[in-house]
Amino acid sequence: MLPARKQELAKMSNNVYIRGLGHHVPEKILTNRDLEKIVDTNDDWITSRTGISSRHIVDGQTCVDLAYESSMKALQNAGMEPDELTHILVATFTGDMPVPATACLLMERMGIRNKAAMDVAAACSGFVYGLEVARALIALHPDAKILVCGSEIVTSRVNWEDRSTCVLFGDGAGAAVVTGEKNGDKNGELLDVMVSADGGIGMALTVKGGGSAASYSLGEKVGDEYFIQMQGREIYKHAVRNMSSICKKLLERHGYTSEDVDVLLPHQANQRIIEAVGKKLSIPVERVFANVDRFGNTSAASIPIALSEARENGFIKDGNLVLVTTFGGGLTWGASLIQY
Ligand code: UT7
């Protein structure tokens, strides 16, 4: 007779499921016309260069507030109670505070205790990195029930005087419940995840201020390095190149071609980037999901918001093979295959 732990490990399976999804955005909407009053820009420039028309922004809510709303919806969608969770992961670069982690604050908000909880720091790619961590946890602990949430108040790190960045971002949260066993036939099977990074080009997209390399003295005025600084063109090129190449590698690993992909769901940063990735992968625009027009770039929340919305509105149907791809600061990027 094997000891209990060995028996548990012997049960180990590679099957990982997305059992529930949920998303939440703050009510307040900031349109391109509103931005015209704040900074020297115009609706035509923003729409033609980015595809963004409006974005949701907070009005007093914090990162954990949005994380909580999206997580409770994901749990409800999974038919689970918070206390059933074993692990809580929150992908964010705009947590309520550096310590405690937003995952710990979320646990407290959900009224549960004694679970593993940590934040994932991979900027916009954080949710897909979180899915990879969840897969690894389930390989070690087959009974794990993991909440992977992406929650961002990106506008807290936006310089409203910098027109090249402030028009791009929005706030929001999305969450997934990931388990080693399915519940009913509506779950997505998380077939695979691939993630990567290149720190050599990381300085093209930064939020430096407040880190230990740019720490503040008491009473010092906050400078523009406290906010998102970005070499837009450079990031654009890397985003298209890295998202399309990692998608090709992931498809190849499974013997799939673009023809097999029913839905391509890329990081929602810019409509032109979304379309360029679709084109490089030869996936027609009708099969590419986009909601960047209404949400802007919500960083780590972008993929789970898109997944949750696409599943809710029927863009992703039962039986669909979904190819997710992400890109962000670090630079980091990744892809995932989900079979519905
Ligand atoms: O999550 C990942 C993070 N970020 C991204 O994915 C962003 C990737 N990059 C992009 O999406 C694009 O590079 C941007 C949307 C940021 C910029 O588009 P672009 O076509 O690369 O424009 P650009 O930066 O080359 O700027 C073109 C012009 C400049 O004027 P000049 O030098 O040609 O006279 C800018 O000053 O547009 C000007 N400009 C603006 N004009 C009106 C820059 N921002 C604005 C603005 N309104 N908001």
Coordinates of C-alpha atoms and ligand atoms in Angstrom, one line a residue:
M1 CA 0.0 0.0 0.0
L2 CA 1.5 3.4 -1.1
P3 CA 1.6 6.1 1.6
A4 CA -1.2 8.7 1.1
R5 CA 1.0 11.3 -0.5
K6 CA 2.3 8.8 -3.0
Q7 CA -1.2 7.7 -3.8
E8 CA -2.1 11.3 -4.4
L9 CA 0.8 11.8 -6.7
A10 CA 0.0 8.6 -8.6
K11 CA -3.4 10.1 -9.4
M12 CA -1.5 13.0 -11.0
S13 CA -3.0 13.8 -14.4
N14 CA -2.0 16.4 -16.9
N15 CA -5.6 17.5 -17.3
V16 CA -6.2 21.0 -16.2
Y17 CA -9.6 22.8 -16.6
I18 CA -10.8 26.4 -16.6
R19 CA -14.0 25.7 -14.6
G20 CA -15.3 29.2 -14.3
L21 CA -14.7 32.7 -15.6
G22 CA -15.8 36.2 -14.5
H23 CA -14.9 39.8 -15.1
H24 CA -15.7 43.2 -13.7
V25 CA -15.0 46.8 -14.8
P26 CA -15.8 50.0 -12.9
E27 CA -18.9 51.9 -14.1
K28 CA -17.2 55.2 -14.9
I29 CA -16.3 55.5 -18.6
L30 CA -13.7 57.9 -20.0
T31 CA -14.2 58.5 -23.7
N32 CA -11.8 59.9 -26.3
R33 CA -13.8 63.1 -26.3
D34 CA -13.2 63.4 -22.5
L35 CA -9.5 62.9 -23.1
E36 CA -9.5 65.8 -25.6
K37 CA -10.2 68.0 -22.6
I38 CA -7.3 66.7 -20.6
V39 CA -4.5 66.4 -23.0
D40 CA -3.6 67.5 -26.6
T41 CA -5.2 64.6 -28.5
N42 CA -8.2 63.9 -30.6
D43 CA -10.7 61.1 -31.1
D44 CA -9.5 60.6 -34.7
W45 CA -5.9 60.0 -33.7
I46 CA -6.7 57.6 -30.9
T47 CA -9.3 55.6 -32.9
S48 CA -7.1 55.3 -36.0
R49 CA -3.9 54.5 -34.2
T50 CA -5.3 52.2 -31.5
G51 CA -8.9 51.3 -32.1
I52 CA -9.8 52.5 -28.6
S53 CA -13.0 54.6 -28.2
S54 CA -13.5 54.5 -24.5
R55 CA -12.2 52.8 -21.3
H56 CA -13.5 52.2 -17.8
I57 CA -11.7 53.9 -15.0
V58 CA -12.1 53.7 -11.3
D59 CA -13.8 56.3 -9.1
G60 CA -12.4 55.4 -5.7
Q61 CA -12.3 51.6 -6.1
T62 CA -9.0 49.8 -5.6
C63 CA -7.3 46.8 -7.2
V64 CA -8.7 44.4 -4.6
D65 CA -12.2 45.8 -5.1
L66 CA -12.2 44.9 -8.8
A67 CA -10.4 41.6 -8.1
Y68 CA -13.1 40.6 -5.6
E69 CA -16.0 41.3 -7.9
S70 CA -14.5 39.4 -10.8
S71 CA -13.4 36.5 -8.6
M72 CA -16.8 36.0 -7.0
K73 CA -18.3 35.9 -10.5
A74 CA -15.8 33.3 -11.6
L75 CA -16.5 31.2 -8.5
Q76 CA -20.3 31.5 -9.1
N77 CA -19.7 30.5 -12.8
A78 CA -17.7 27.5 -11.5
G79 CA -20.4 26.5 -9.0
M80 CA -17.9 26.9 -6.1
E81 CA -17.6 28.6 -2.8
P82 CA -14.5 30.7 -1.9
D83 CA -13.6 28.3 0.9
E84 CA -13.1 25.5 -1.6
L85 CA -10.1 27.3 -3.1
T86 CA -6.6 26.1 -2.2
H87 CA -4.5 28.8 -3.9
I88 CA -5.1 32.4 -4.8
L89 CA -2.9 34.1 -7.5
V90 CA -3.4 37.8 -8.5
A91 CA -1.6 39.1 -11.5
T92 CA -1.1 42.8 -11.2
F93 CA 1.5 45.6 -11.3
T94 CA -1.0 48.0 -9.6
G95 CA -1.8 46.2 -6.4
D96 CA -3.4 48.1 -3.5
M97 CA 0.1 48.2 -1.8
P98 CA 3.5 46.5 -2.1
V99 CA 2.8 44.5 1.2
P100 CA 0.5 42.7 1.8
A101 CA 0.1 41.2 -1.6
T102 CA -3.3 41.8 -3.3
A103 CA -3.9 38.0 -3.2
C104 CA -3.8 38.2 0.6
L105 CA -6.1 41.2 0.7
L106 CA -8.4 39.3 -1.7
M107 CA -8.5 36.3 0.5
E108 CA -9.5 38.5 3.5
R109 CA -12.2 40.2 1.4
M110 CA -13.6 36.7 0.4
G111 CA -13.7 35.8 4.1
I112 CA -11.4 32.8 3.8
R113 CA -8.2 31.9 5.6
N114 CA -5.2 29.5 5.5
K115 CA -4.8 29.2 1.7
A116 CA -1.7 29.8 -0.3
A117 CA -1.7 33.3 -1.8
M118 CA 0.7 35.4 -3.9
D119 CA 0.8 38.1 -6.6
V120 CA 2.3 37.4 -10.0
A121 CA 4.5 40.2 -11.4
A122 CA 4.7 39.8 -15.1
A123 CA 3.0 43.0 -16.2
C124 CA 0.4 42.5 -18.9
S125 CA 1.4 38.9 -19.3
G126 CA 0.7 38.1 -15.6
F127 CA -2.5 36.3 -16.1
V128 CA -1.0 33.8 -18.7
Y129 CA 2.0 33.4 -16.4
G130 CA -0.5 32.7 -13.6
L131 CA -2.2 30.0 -15.7
E132 CA 1.3 28.3 -16.1
V133 CA 1.9 28.5 -12.3
A134 CA -1.6 27.0 -11.8
R135 CA -0.8 24.1 -14.1
A136 CA 2.4 23.4 -12.2
L137 CA 0.6 23.5 -8.9
I138 CA -2.0 21.1 -10.1
A139 CA 0.8 18.7 -11.3
L140 CA 2.1 18.8 -7.7
H141 CA -1.2 18.9 -6.0
P142 CA -3.9 17.2 -8.2
D143 CA -6.7 18.4 -5.9
A144 CA -5.7 22.0 -6.0
K145 CA -8.4 24.5 -6.8
I146 CA -6.8 27.7 -7.9
L147 CA -8.1 31.2 -8.5
V148 CA -6.1 33.1 -11.1
C149 CA -7.1 36.7 -11.2
G150 CA -5.8 39.6 -13.2
S151 CA -6.7 43.0 -11.7
E152 CA -5.4 46.4 -12.6
I153 CA -5.9 50.0 -11.8
V154 CA -3.6 51.0 -14.6
T155 CA -4.8 54.6 -14.4
S156 CA -3.1 54.9 -11.0
R157 CA 0.2 54.6 -12.9
V158 CA -0.7 56.8 -15.9
N159 CA 0.8 60.3 -16.4
W160 CA -2.2 62.3 -17.5
E161 CA 0.1 64.9 -19.1
D162 CA 1.7 62.3 -21.4
R163 CA -0.6 61.9 -24.5
S164 CA 1.5 59.1 -25.9
T165 CA 0.5 56.8 -23.0
C166 CA -2.5 58.1 -21.1
V167 CA -4.9 57.5 -24.0
L168 CA -4.1 53.8 -24.1
F169 CA -5.1 52.3 -20.7
G170 CA -8.1 51.4 -18.7
D171 CA -9.0 49.6 -15.4
G172 CA -10.6 46.3 -14.8
A173 CA -10.3 42.7 -13.5
G174 CA -11.0 39.2 -14.7
A175 CA -10.6 35.8 -13.0
A176 CA -10.6 32.1 -13.7
V177 CA -11.0 29.1 -11.5
V178 CA -8.5 26.4 -12.5
T179 CA -8.8 22.8 -11.3
G180 CA -7.6 19.3 -12.2
E181 CA -11.1 18.0 -12.6
K182 CA -14.0 19.3 -14.6
N183 CA -17.5 20.0 -13.6
G184 CA -20.0 19.4 -16.3
D185 CA -19.2 19.9 -20.0
K186 CA -18.9 23.7 -20.2
N187 CA -15.4 23.8 -18.9
G188 CA -12.4 24.7 -21.1
E189 CA -9.5 22.3 -21.0
L190 CA -6.3 24.2 -20.6
L191 CA -4.3 22.2 -23.1
D192 CA -1.0 24.0 -22.8
V193 CA 0.7 27.3 -21.8
M194 CA 4.0 28.7 -23.1
V195 CA 5.6 31.8 -21.5
S196 CA 8.8 33.7 -22.2
A197 CA 10.7 36.9 -21.4
D198 CA 13.6 39.1 -22.5
G199 CA 15.0 41.4 -19.8
G200 CA 17.5 42.8 -22.3
I201 CA 14.8 45.0 -23.8
G202 CA 12.8 45.6 -20.6
M203 CA 13.6 49.3 -20.4
A204 CA 11.4 50.0 -23.4
L205 CA 8.4 49.9 -21.0
T206 CA 8.9 50.9 -17.4
V207 CA 7.3 52.1 -14.2
K208 CA 10.4 52.9 -12.2
G209 CA 9.4 55.1 -9.4
G210 CA 8.9 53.6 -6.0
G211 CA 11.1 50.6 -6.7
S212 CA 14.3 50.2 -4.5
A213 CA 16.4 51.5 -7.4
A214 CA 14.4 54.7 -7.5
S215 CA 13.1 55.0 -4.0
Y216 CA 11.6 58.1 -2.5
S217 CA 12.6 60.3 0.4
L218 CA 9.9 61.5 2.7
G219 CA 8.3 64.7 1.3
E220 CA 9.9 64.3 -2.1
K221 CA 7.7 65.3 -5.1
V222 CA 6.7 62.4 -7.3
G223 CA 8.4 62.6 -10.7
D224 CA 7.3 61.3 -14.1
E225 CA 9.3 58.1 -13.7
Y226 CA 6.6 57.1 -11.2
F227 CA 4.3 56.5 -14.2
I228 CA 4.3 54.3 -17.3
Q229 CA 7.0 55.3 -19.7
M230 CA 7.1 53.6 -23.0
Q231 CA 8.8 53.5 -26.4
G232 CA 5.6 52.8 -28.2
R233 CA 7.0 52.0 -31.7
E234 CA 9.6 49.6 -30.2
I235 CA 7.0 47.8 -28.0
Y236 CA 4.6 47.6 -31.0
K237 CA 7.2 45.7 -33.1
H238 CA 8.2 43.3 -30.3
A239 CA 4.5 42.7 -29.5
V240 CA 3.6 41.6 -33.0
R241 CA 6.8 39.5 -33.5
N242 CA 6.8 37.8 -30.1
M243 CA 3.0 37.0 -29.9
S244 CA 2.9 35.6 -33.4
S245 CA 6.1 33.5 -33.0
I246 CA 5.1 32.0 -29.6
C247 CA 1.7 31.1 -31.0
K248 CA 3.3 29.3 -34.0
K249 CA 5.6 27.4 -31.6
L250 CA 2.6 26.4 -29.4
L251 CA 0.5 25.2 -32.3
E252 CA 3.5 23.2 -33.7
R253 CA 4.0 21.5 -30.3
H254 CA 0.4 20.1 -30.7
G255 CA 0.5 19.4 -34.4
Y256 CA -2.1 22.1 -35.0
T257 CA -2.1 24.7 -37.8
S258 CA -3.9 28.1 -37.8
E259 CA -6.8 26.3 -39.6
D260 CA -7.5 24.4 -36.4
V261 CA -7.9 27.6 -34.4
D262 CA -11.5 28.7 -34.0
V263 CA -10.8 31.8 -31.9
L264 CA -7.6 33.9 -31.5
L265 CA -7.8 35.9 -28.4
P266 CA -4.8 38.3 -28.2
H267 CA -3.8 40.8 -25.4
Q268 CA -6.0 43.9 -25.9
A269 CA -3.5 46.7 -26.3
N270 CA -4.1 48.1 -29.7
Q271 CA -6.4 47.0 -32.5
R272 CA -3.6 47.3 -35.1
I273 CA -1.4 44.9 -33.0
I274 CA -4.4 42.5 -32.7
E275 CA -5.0 42.5 -36.4
A276 CA -1.2 42.2 -37.3
V277 CA -0.9 39.1 -35.1
G278 CA -4.0 37.6 -36.7
K279 CA -2.5 38.3 -40.2
K280 CA 0.9 36.8 -39.3
L281 CA -0.9 33.7 -38.1
S282 CA -3.3 33.7 -41.2
I283 CA -6.3 33.7 -38.9
P284 CA -9.1 35.8 -40.5
V285 CA -10.4 38.8 -38.6
E286 CA -13.8 37.2 -38.0
R287 CA -12.1 34.6 -35.8
V288 CA -10.1 37.2 -33.8
F289 CA -11.7 38.5 -30.6
A290 CA -11.3 42.2 -29.7
N291 CA -12.9 44.4 -27.1
V292 CA -10.0 47.0 -26.9
D293 CA -12.4 49.6 -28.3
R294 CA -14.4 49.6 -25.1
F295 CA -11.8 48.8 -22.4
G296 CA -8.4 50.0 -23.7
N297 CA -5.4 48.2 -22.4
T298 CA -6.1 46.8 -18.9
S299 CA -2.7 45.0 -18.6
A300 CA -3.0 41.7 -16.7
A301 CA -6.8 42.0 -16.7
S302 CA -7.0 42.1 -20.5
I303 CA -6.9 38.4 -21.2
P304 CA -9.3 37.2 -18.4
I305 CA -11.8 40.1 -19.2
A306 CA -11.7 39.1 -22.9
L307 CA -12.0 35.3 -22.2
S308 CA -14.9 35.9 -19.8
E309 CA -16.7 38.3 -22.2
A310 CA -16.1 36.1 -25.3
R311 CA -17.5 33.0 -23.5
E312 CA -20.4 35.0 -22.1
N313 CA -21.4 36.6 -25.4
G314 CA -21.0 33.3 -27.4
F315 CA -17.9 34.4 -29.4
I316 CA -16.3 31.3 -27.9
K317 CA -18.6 28.3 -28.5
D318 CA -18.7 24.8 -27.0
G319 CA -16.1 22.8 -29.0
N320 CA -14.0 25.7 -30.0
L321 CA -10.2 25.6 -29.9
V322 CA -9.0 29.0 -28.5
L323 CA -5.5 30.4 -28.9
V324 CA -4.7 33.0 -26.3
T325 CA -1.6 35.2 -26.6
T326 CA -0.2 38.0 -24.4
F327 CA 2.6 40.5 -24.3
G328 CA 3.8 43.1 -21.8
G329 CA 6.4 44.8 -19.7
G330 CA 9.5 42.8 -18.8
L331 CA 9.4 42.3 -21.7
T332 CA 7.2 39.2 -21.2
W333 CA 5.0 37.3 -23.5
G334 CA 3.1 34.0 -23.8
A335 CA 0.4 31.9 -25.3
S336 CA -2.1 29.3 -24.3
L337 CA -4.4 26.7 -25.9
I338 CA -7.9 26.1 -24.4
Q339 CA -10.2 23.5 -25.8
Y340 CA -13.9 24.2 -25.1
Ligands
UT7_1 O1 0.6 46.1 -23.1 C1 1.7 46.4 -23.9 C2 2.0 47.9 -23.8 N1 1.9 48.7 -24.8 C3 1.6 48.6 -26.1 O2 1.2 47.5 -26.6 C4 1.7 49.8 -27.0 C5 2.4 49.5 -28.3 N2 2.5 50.7 -29.2 C6 1.5 51.2 -29.8 O3 0.4 50.8 -29.6 C7 1.7 52.4 -30.7 O4 3.1 52.6 -30.9 C8 1.1 53.7 -30.1 C9 -0.4 53.7 -30.1 C10 1.6 53.9 -28.6 C11 1.6 54.9 -30.9 O5 1.2 54.8 -32.3 P1 2.3 55.1 -33.4 O6 1.7 54.9 -34.7 O7 3.5 54.2 -33.1 O8 2.6 56.6 -33.2 P2 4.0 57.3 -32.8 O9 4.4 57.1 -31.4 O10 5.0 57.1 -33.8 O11 3.5 58.9 -32.9 C12 3.1 59.4 -34.1 C13 2.8 60.9 -33.9 C14 3.8 61.7 -33.1 O12 3.9 63.0 -33.7 P3 5.0 63.4 -34.7 O13 6.3 63.1 -34.0 O14 4.9 62.5 -35.9 O15 4.7 64.8 -35.0 C15 3.3 61.8 -31.7 O16 3.7 62.9 -31.1 O17 1.6 61.0 -33.1 C16 1.8 61.9 -32.0 N3 1.0 61.4 -30.9 C17 -0.3 61.8 -30.7 N4 -1.1 62.7 -31.3 C18 -2.3 62.8 -30.8 C19 1.4 60.5 -29.9 N5 0.3 60.3 -29.1 C20 -0.7 61.1 -29.5 C21 -2.0 61.3 -29.1 N6 -2.8 62.2 -29.8 N7 -2.5 60.7 -28.0

